[in-house]
């Protein structure tokens, strides 16, 4: 598994078939600096006292939507700060987050154009759903978000699963890490690949990237709009004990999740000699993309909700014959072609 430029057709073919793609953040030096600064601010933010106004004033909703916006903590597992707008972003994070968001948004926009080309679609076919998400909005939310994570490492001798296997809901996600933990499922061997381990990275890329890793993940929305030509990447987070990671009690990661902005959706715009034709139950003729996203969302449970909430969600899905997990788990893959 080697890191490649995203503009490389071979790299996009790997992303399409596996649902994930390791990147060298050093190929985008402005992003290395931006994420290095944002990690520093994120660490300071999570270290604030629980009753700090910067946490209490941005407390996330409880229940299934807990990870959609604001600050939440799952004891002995992780802390999460999710941002969708600058006005609902704690002041200590705002400047660095805006810089990282805007750089990543432009980067994702270029990738989506390249994805359209691999599908023999018009290069701007994704633009109505991506353009509103490129810059951090001031107050008007889109579904796109940035999640900052601080995962608790296990105190025992073995590794700990901090996020069960799942698929993201959107178009693409960029996971930037500061230490290993992200694992992706290899579709050919059905084995987990520790994509952030130095042994799985291109020689020298970790040093050139300032110790940061970057992994691109395809989401369920892209899988739908490409009719399975791009597979949604199955992944999880597994943290090693702190003793195995230089005594660091936490693993930090920052995830930019590109979700389709509200706009009229016509699935015929996504048909081509590569994609094929959408079936009667798949066609959309002018409905808002929000309707598509909500349909996808209803087939998943939330791995970032409190354990009691996600267990209840899982039981409901299993009772209905479903088994998906949100931003998850194992729904049958859509057939290609």
Short mmCIF file of C-alpha atoms in Angstrom, two decimals:
data_model
loop_
_atom_site.label_atom_id
_atom_site.label_comp_id
_atom_site.label_asym_id
_atom_site.label_seq_id
_atom_site.Cartn_x
_atom_site.Cartn_y
_atom_site.Cartn_z
CA UNK A 1 0.00 0.00 0.00
CA UNK A 2 1.70 3.19 -1.14
CA UNK A 3 0.75 6.82 -0.84
CA UNK A 4 0.02 8.57 -4.12
CA UNK A 5 -1.10 11.94 -5.40
CA UNK A 6 -4.90 12.04 -5.47
CA UNK A 7 -4.78 13.25 -9.08
CA UNK A 8 -3.16 9.91 -9.98
CA UNK A 9 -5.78 7.66 -11.64
CA UNK A 10 -4.24 4.64 -9.92
CA UNK A 11 -4.80 6.30 -6.55
CA UNK A 12 -8.43 7.03 -7.35
CA UNK A 13 -8.89 3.46 -8.56
CA UNK A 14 -7.59 2.27 -5.17
CA UNK A 15 -9.96 4.67 -3.37
CA UNK A 16 -12.87 3.42 -5.49
CA UNK A 17 -12.18 -0.27 -4.89
CA UNK A 18 -11.11 -0.11 -1.22
CA UNK A 19 -12.92 2.98 0.08
CA UNK A 20 -9.79 4.46 1.62
CA UNK A 21 -6.54 6.05 0.42
CA UNK A 22 -3.46 7.02 2.46
CA UNK A 23 -2.08 10.44 1.51
CA UNK A 24 1.17 12.26 2.21
CA UNK A 25 0.14 15.51 3.87
CA UNK A 26 3.59 16.87 2.96
CA UNK A 27 2.34 17.14 -0.64
CA UNK A 28 0.17 19.97 0.69
CA UNK A 29 2.55 21.96 2.96
CA UNK A 30 0.01 24.63 3.93
CA UNK A 31 -2.18 21.87 5.32
CA UNK A 32 0.68 20.46 7.40
CA UNK A 33 1.12 23.80 9.14
CA UNK A 34 -2.63 24.37 9.51
CA UNK A 35 -3.31 20.97 11.07
CA UNK A 36 -0.23 21.14 13.29
CA UNK A 37 -1.56 24.42 14.74
CA UNK A 38 -5.10 23.06 15.02
CA UNK A 39 -3.89 19.95 16.88
CA UNK A 40 -2.13 22.19 19.38
CA UNK A 41 -5.29 24.24 19.97
CA UNK A 42 -7.43 21.09 20.12
CA UNK A 43 -5.21 19.61 22.83
CA UNK A 44 -5.48 22.79 24.89
CA UNK A 45 -9.23 22.89 24.39
CA UNK A 46 -9.81 19.34 25.60
CA UNK A 47 -7.62 20.07 28.64
CA UNK A 48 -9.97 22.86 29.79
CA UNK A 49 -11.99 22.09 32.95
CA UNK A 50 -15.39 20.43 32.33
CA UNK A 51 -17.19 23.52 33.64
CA UNK A 52 -15.29 25.87 31.34
CA UNK A 53 -17.68 28.16 29.39
CA UNK A 54 -15.87 27.10 26.22
CA UNK A 55 -17.27 23.62 26.85
CA UNK A 56 -20.57 24.26 28.61
CA UNK A 57 -21.66 26.95 26.13
CA UNK A 58 -21.09 24.55 23.25
CA UNK A 59 -22.50 21.40 24.81
CA UNK A 60 -23.81 18.97 22.22
CA UNK A 61 -27.33 17.66 22.20
CA UNK A 62 -27.92 14.35 23.92
CA UNK A 63 -29.10 11.21 22.22
CA UNK A 64 -28.54 10.08 18.64
CA UNK A 65 -27.50 13.56 17.41
CA UNK A 66 -24.81 14.02 20.06
CA UNK A 67 -21.92 14.13 17.60
CA UNK A 68 -23.58 16.37 15.01
CA UNK A 69 -22.50 19.67 16.60
CA UNK A 70 -20.87 20.84 19.81
CA UNK A 71 -18.84 19.29 22.61
CA UNK A 72 -19.51 15.85 24.05
CA UNK A 73 -17.63 13.36 26.16
CA UNK A 74 -18.04 9.59 26.36
CA UNK A 75 -16.26 8.54 29.57
CA UNK A 76 -13.32 6.15 29.12
CA UNK A 77 -13.69 6.38 25.37
CA UNK A 78 -13.39 9.81 23.73
CA UNK A 79 -14.10 13.53 23.74
CA UNK A 80 -15.56 15.10 20.59
CA UNK A 81 -15.89 18.69 19.42
CA UNK A 82 -17.93 19.04 16.22
CA UNK A 83 -18.09 22.31 14.29
CA UNK A 84 -20.34 23.30 11.38
CA UNK A 85 -20.13 27.12 11.55
CA UNK A 86 -17.71 29.73 12.88
CA UNK A 87 -20.41 31.25 15.12
CA UNK A 88 -20.82 27.93 16.93
CA UNK A 89 -17.11 27.29 17.32
CA UNK A 90 -15.30 28.01 20.61
CA UNK A 91 -13.08 31.07 20.32
CA UNK A 92 -9.79 29.24 21.10
CA UNK A 93 -10.35 26.97 18.07
CA UNK A 94 -11.92 29.38 15.62
CA UNK A 95 -8.96 30.86 13.73
CA UNK A 96 -6.98 27.65 13.31
CA UNK A 97 -10.09 25.66 12.42
CA UNK A 98 -11.13 28.16 9.76
CA UNK A 99 -7.69 27.97 8.14
CA UNK A 100 -7.67 24.15 8.13
CA UNK A 101 -11.30 23.95 6.96
CA UNK A 102 -10.80 26.33 4.02
CA UNK A 103 -7.64 24.58 2.83
CA UNK A 104 -9.27 21.16 3.13
CA UNK A 105 -12.49 22.31 1.49
CA UNK A 106 -10.61 23.51 -1.59
CA UNK A 107 -8.63 20.26 -1.60
CA UNK A 108 -11.81 18.18 -1.44
CA UNK A 109 -13.35 20.19 -4.24
CA UNK A 110 -10.42 19.30 -6.50
CA UNK A 111 -10.73 15.64 -5.55
CA UNK A 112 -14.44 15.56 -6.37
CA UNK A 113 -13.68 16.97 -9.82
CA UNK A 114 -11.12 14.19 -10.32
CA UNK A 115 -13.66 11.63 -9.08
CA UNK A 116 -16.20 12.90 -11.61
CA UNK A 117 -13.65 12.40 -14.37
CA UNK A 118 -13.06 8.77 -13.35
CA UNK A 119 -16.81 8.19 -13.61
CA UNK A 120 -17.03 9.81 -17.08
CA UNK A 121 -19.28 12.52 -15.63
CA UNK A 122 -19.26 16.28 -16.24
CA UNK A 123 -16.39 17.67 -14.13
CA UNK A 124 -18.74 20.06 -12.31
CA UNK A 125 -21.48 17.52 -11.55
CA UNK A 126 -20.69 17.55 -7.81
CA UNK A 127 -20.20 21.34 -7.61
CA UNK A 128 -23.72 22.32 -6.39
CA UNK A 129 -23.26 19.95 -3.46
CA UNK A 130 -19.62 20.79 -2.71
CA UNK A 131 -19.13 24.51 -3.42
CA UNK A 132 -21.17 25.77 -0.40
CA UNK A 133 -19.00 23.62 1.90
CA UNK A 134 -15.56 24.76 0.75
CA UNK A 135 -15.24 27.64 3.24
CA UNK A 136 -16.26 27.47 6.90
CA UNK A 137 -19.74 29.07 7.02
CA UNK A 138 -20.40 31.95 9.40
CA UNK A 139 -23.85 30.90 10.56
CA UNK A 140 -25.76 29.03 7.83
CA UNK A 141 -25.06 25.35 8.36
CA UNK A 142 -24.48 22.76 5.69
CA UNK A 143 -24.26 19.05 6.55
CA UNK A 144 -20.44 19.25 6.21
CA UNK A 145 -18.54 19.30 9.50
CA UNK A 146 -15.20 18.96 11.24
CA UNK A 147 -14.89 16.64 14.22
CA UNK A 148 -11.95 16.89 16.61
CA UNK A 149 -11.37 13.75 18.66
CA UNK A 150 -9.40 12.93 21.77
CA UNK A 151 -9.47 9.17 22.32
CA UNK A 152 -8.64 7.65 25.72
CA UNK A 153 -6.01 4.95 25.53
CA UNK A 154 -6.65 1.73 27.47
CA UNK A 155 -5.13 1.28 30.90
CA UNK A 156 -4.83 -2.47 30.50
CA UNK A 157 -2.25 -4.43 28.54
CA UNK A 158 -4.10 -4.77 25.24
CA UNK A 159 -5.46 -2.41 22.54
CA UNK A 160 -8.93 -0.90 22.77
CA UNK A 161 -11.59 -0.34 20.10
CA UNK A 162 -12.61 3.30 20.58
CA UNK A 163 -14.86 3.45 17.52
CA UNK A 164 -16.52 0.33 16.16
CA UNK A 165 -16.33 -0.50 12.48
CA UNK A 166 -18.44 1.82 10.40
CA UNK A 167 -18.80 3.80 7.19
CA UNK A 168 -19.10 7.57 6.93
CA UNK A 169 -22.32 9.00 5.54
CA UNK A 170 -21.07 11.74 3.23
CA UNK A 171 -19.11 12.07 0.01
CA UNK A 172 -15.54 12.02 1.34
CA UNK A 173 -13.80 12.32 4.70
CA UNK A 174 -10.21 13.34 5.39
CA UNK A 175 -8.82 11.86 8.61
CA UNK A 176 -5.69 13.62 9.89
CA UNK A 177 -3.96 11.78 12.72
CA UNK A 178 -1.11 12.47 15.10
CA UNK A 179 -0.50 8.85 16.12
CA UNK A 180 -1.66 5.45 14.78
CA UNK A 181 -5.16 4.15 15.46
CA UNK A 182 -7.19 4.28 12.25
CA UNK A 183 -7.77 0.88 10.66
CA UNK A 184 -9.43 0.21 7.29
CA UNK A 185 -10.93 -3.07 6.12
CA UNK A 186 -9.20 -4.60 3.10
CA UNK A 187 -11.99 -5.76 0.78
CA UNK A 188 -9.82 -8.48 -0.76
CA UNK A 189 -8.58 -10.16 2.41
CA UNK A 190 -11.25 -8.95 4.88
CA UNK A 191 -8.36 -8.07 7.19
CA UNK A 192 -7.80 -4.82 9.05
CA UNK A 193 -5.03 -2.54 7.76
CA UNK A 194 -3.47 -0.11 10.24
CA UNK A 195 -3.21 2.69 7.71
CA UNK A 196 -1.42 5.15 10.02
CA UNK A 197 1.37 2.80 11.11
CA UNK A 198 4.79 3.88 9.74
CA UNK A 199 5.23 0.45 8.13
CA UNK A 200 2.20 1.14 5.92
CA UNK A 201 3.31 4.62 4.87
CA UNK A 202 5.62 5.66 2.06
CA UNK A 203 9.24 5.95 3.26
CA UNK A 204 9.94 9.39 4.68
CA UNK A 205 6.39 10.68 4.29
CA UNK A 206 5.69 10.78 8.03
CA UNK A 207 8.81 12.86 8.71
CA UNK A 208 8.08 15.20 5.80
CA UNK A 209 4.52 15.65 7.10
CA UNK A 210 5.63 16.72 10.56
CA UNK A 211 4.52 13.43 12.12
CA UNK A 212 0.96 13.75 10.79
CA UNK A 213 -0.89 11.18 8.70
CA UNK A 214 -3.78 11.76 6.30
CA UNK A 215 -6.30 9.21 5.01
CA UNK A 216 -9.12 9.76 2.55
CA UNK A 217 -12.34 7.77 3.07
CA UNK A 218 -15.19 7.41 0.60
CA UNK A 219 -18.66 7.70 2.14
CA UNK A 220 -22.13 6.28 1.56
CA UNK A 221 -23.34 9.29 -0.45
CA UNK A 222 -20.52 8.86 -2.97
CA UNK A 223 -21.23 5.13 -3.08
CA UNK A 224 -24.87 5.88 -3.95
CA UNK A 225 -24.19 8.57 -6.56
CA UNK A 226 -21.53 6.39 -8.23
CA UNK A 227 -23.78 3.30 -8.04
CA UNK A 228 -21.13 1.44 -6.13
CA UNK A 229 -18.21 2.30 -8.41
CA UNK A 230 -16.78 3.97 -5.30
CA UNK A 231 -17.05 1.73 -2.26
CA UNK A 232 -17.76 3.33 1.12
CA UNK A 233 -14.70 2.66 3.25
CA UNK A 234 -15.23 0.44 6.30
CA UNK A 235 -13.01 1.62 9.15
CA UNK A 236 -12.60 1.72 12.92
CA UNK A 237 -10.34 3.27 15.57
CA UNK A 238 -8.19 1.04 17.79
CA UNK A 239 -5.93 2.69 20.38
CA UNK A 240 -2.82 1.06 21.80
CA UNK A 241 -2.08 1.34 25.54
CA UNK A 242 -0.23 4.53 26.46
CA UNK A 243 2.85 2.53 27.47
CA UNK A 244 3.18 1.46 23.83
CA UNK A 245 2.94 5.03 22.58
CA UNK A 246 5.58 6.93 24.58
CA UNK A 247 3.27 7.30 27.54
CA UNK A 248 0.77 9.53 25.69
CA UNK A 249 -2.62 8.88 27.36
CA UNK A 250 -4.57 10.06 24.30
CA UNK A 251 -4.82 9.69 20.56
CA UNK A 252 -5.90 12.82 18.68
CA UNK A 253 -7.45 13.00 15.25
CA UNK A 254 -9.27 15.61 13.20
CA UNK A 255 -11.84 14.58 10.60
CA UNK A 256 -13.18 16.82 7.84
CA UNK A 257 -16.39 15.18 6.59
CA UNK A 258 -17.67 16.49 3.26
CA UNK A 259 -21.42 15.98 3.03
CA UNK A 260 -23.60 17.16 0.16
CA UNK A 261 -24.98 20.68 0.62
CA UNK A 262 -28.74 21.10 0.04
CA UNK A 263 -29.42 21.38 -3.72
CA UNK A 264 -31.82 19.78 -6.22
CA UNK A 265 -30.60 16.31 -7.13
CA UNK A 266 -31.17 14.62 -10.48
CA UNK A 267 -29.66 11.15 -10.60
CA UNK A 268 -29.69 11.25 -14.42
CA UNK A 269 -26.84 13.79 -14.12
CA UNK A 270 -24.77 11.01 -12.56
CA UNK A 271 -25.41 8.42 -15.27
CA UNK A 272 -22.62 7.60 -17.71
CA UNK A 273 -21.01 4.71 -19.55
CA UNK A 274 -19.11 3.99 -16.33
CA UNK A 275 -21.87 4.53 -13.79
CA UNK A 276 -24.72 3.05 -15.78
CA UNK A 277 -28.40 3.85 -15.16
CA UNK A 278 -30.14 4.21 -11.81
CA UNK A 279 -32.91 1.70 -11.19
CA UNK A 280 -36.54 2.62 -10.52
CA UNK A 281 -36.03 2.56 -6.76
CA UNK A 282 -32.89 4.68 -6.96
CA UNK A 283 -33.89 7.52 -9.26
CA UNK A 284 -34.22 11.05 -7.91
CA UNK A 285 -35.74 13.79 -10.05
CA UNK A 286 -35.32 17.19 -8.43
CA UNK A 287 -35.68 16.35 -4.74
CA UNK A 288 -33.30 18.08 -2.37
CA UNK A 289 -30.10 16.20 -1.67
CA UNK A 290 -31.17 16.43 1.98
CA UNK A 291 -33.83 13.79 1.30
CA UNK A 292 -31.18 11.41 -0.06
CA UNK A 293 -28.92 12.07 2.91
CA UNK A 294 -31.71 11.48 5.43
CA UNK A 295 -32.55 8.16 3.77
CA UNK A 296 -28.94 7.09 4.10
CA UNK A 297 -28.80 8.33 7.68
CA UNK A 298 -31.88 6.32 8.70
CA UNK A 299 -30.11 3.10 7.74
CA UNK A 300 -27.25 3.67 10.19
CA UNK A 301 -26.62 3.96 13.89
CA UNK A 302 -24.21 6.45 15.43
CA UNK A 303 -20.83 5.19 16.65
CA UNK A 304 -20.17 8.58 18.29
CA UNK A 305 -23.25 8.57 20.51
CA UNK A 306 -23.17 7.39 24.12
CA UNK A 307 -22.95 3.57 24.45
CA UNK A 308 -26.50 3.26 25.79
CA UNK A 309 -27.88 5.28 22.86
CA UNK A 310 -25.98 3.43 20.15
CA UNK A 311 -26.82 0.06 21.71
CA UNK A 312 -30.50 0.96 21.56
CA UNK A 313 -30.11 2.14 17.95
CA UNK A 314 -28.32 -1.09 17.05
CA UNK A 315 -31.08 -3.23 18.59
CA UNK A 316 -33.73 -1.37 16.59
CA UNK A 317 -31.83 -1.84 13.34
CA UNK A 318 -31.16 -5.49 14.02
CA UNK A 319 -34.84 -5.97 14.78
CA UNK A 320 -35.67 -4.51 11.38
CA UNK A 321 -33.07 -6.62 9.64
CA UNK A 322 -30.63 -3.72 9.26
CA UNK A 323 -27.04 -3.64 10.40
CA UNK A 324 -25.59 -0.29 9.40
CA UNK A 325 -23.62 2.09 11.62
CA UNK A 326 -23.44 5.82 11.20
CA UNK A 327 -20.30 7.95 10.54
CA UNK A 328 -21.36 2.48 10.16
CA UNK A 329 -21.40 -0.70 10.15
CA UNK A 330 -22.00 -3.58 7.79
CA UNK A 331 -24.64 -2.95 5.26
CA UNK A 332 -24.25 -5.05 2.07
CA UNK A 333 -22.20 -3.22 -0.54
CA UNK A 334 -24.01 -1.76 -3.55
CA UNK A 335 -23.07 -3.62 -6.73
CA UNK A 336 -20.79 -1.86 -9.23
CA UNK A 337 -21.83 -1.07 -12.77
#
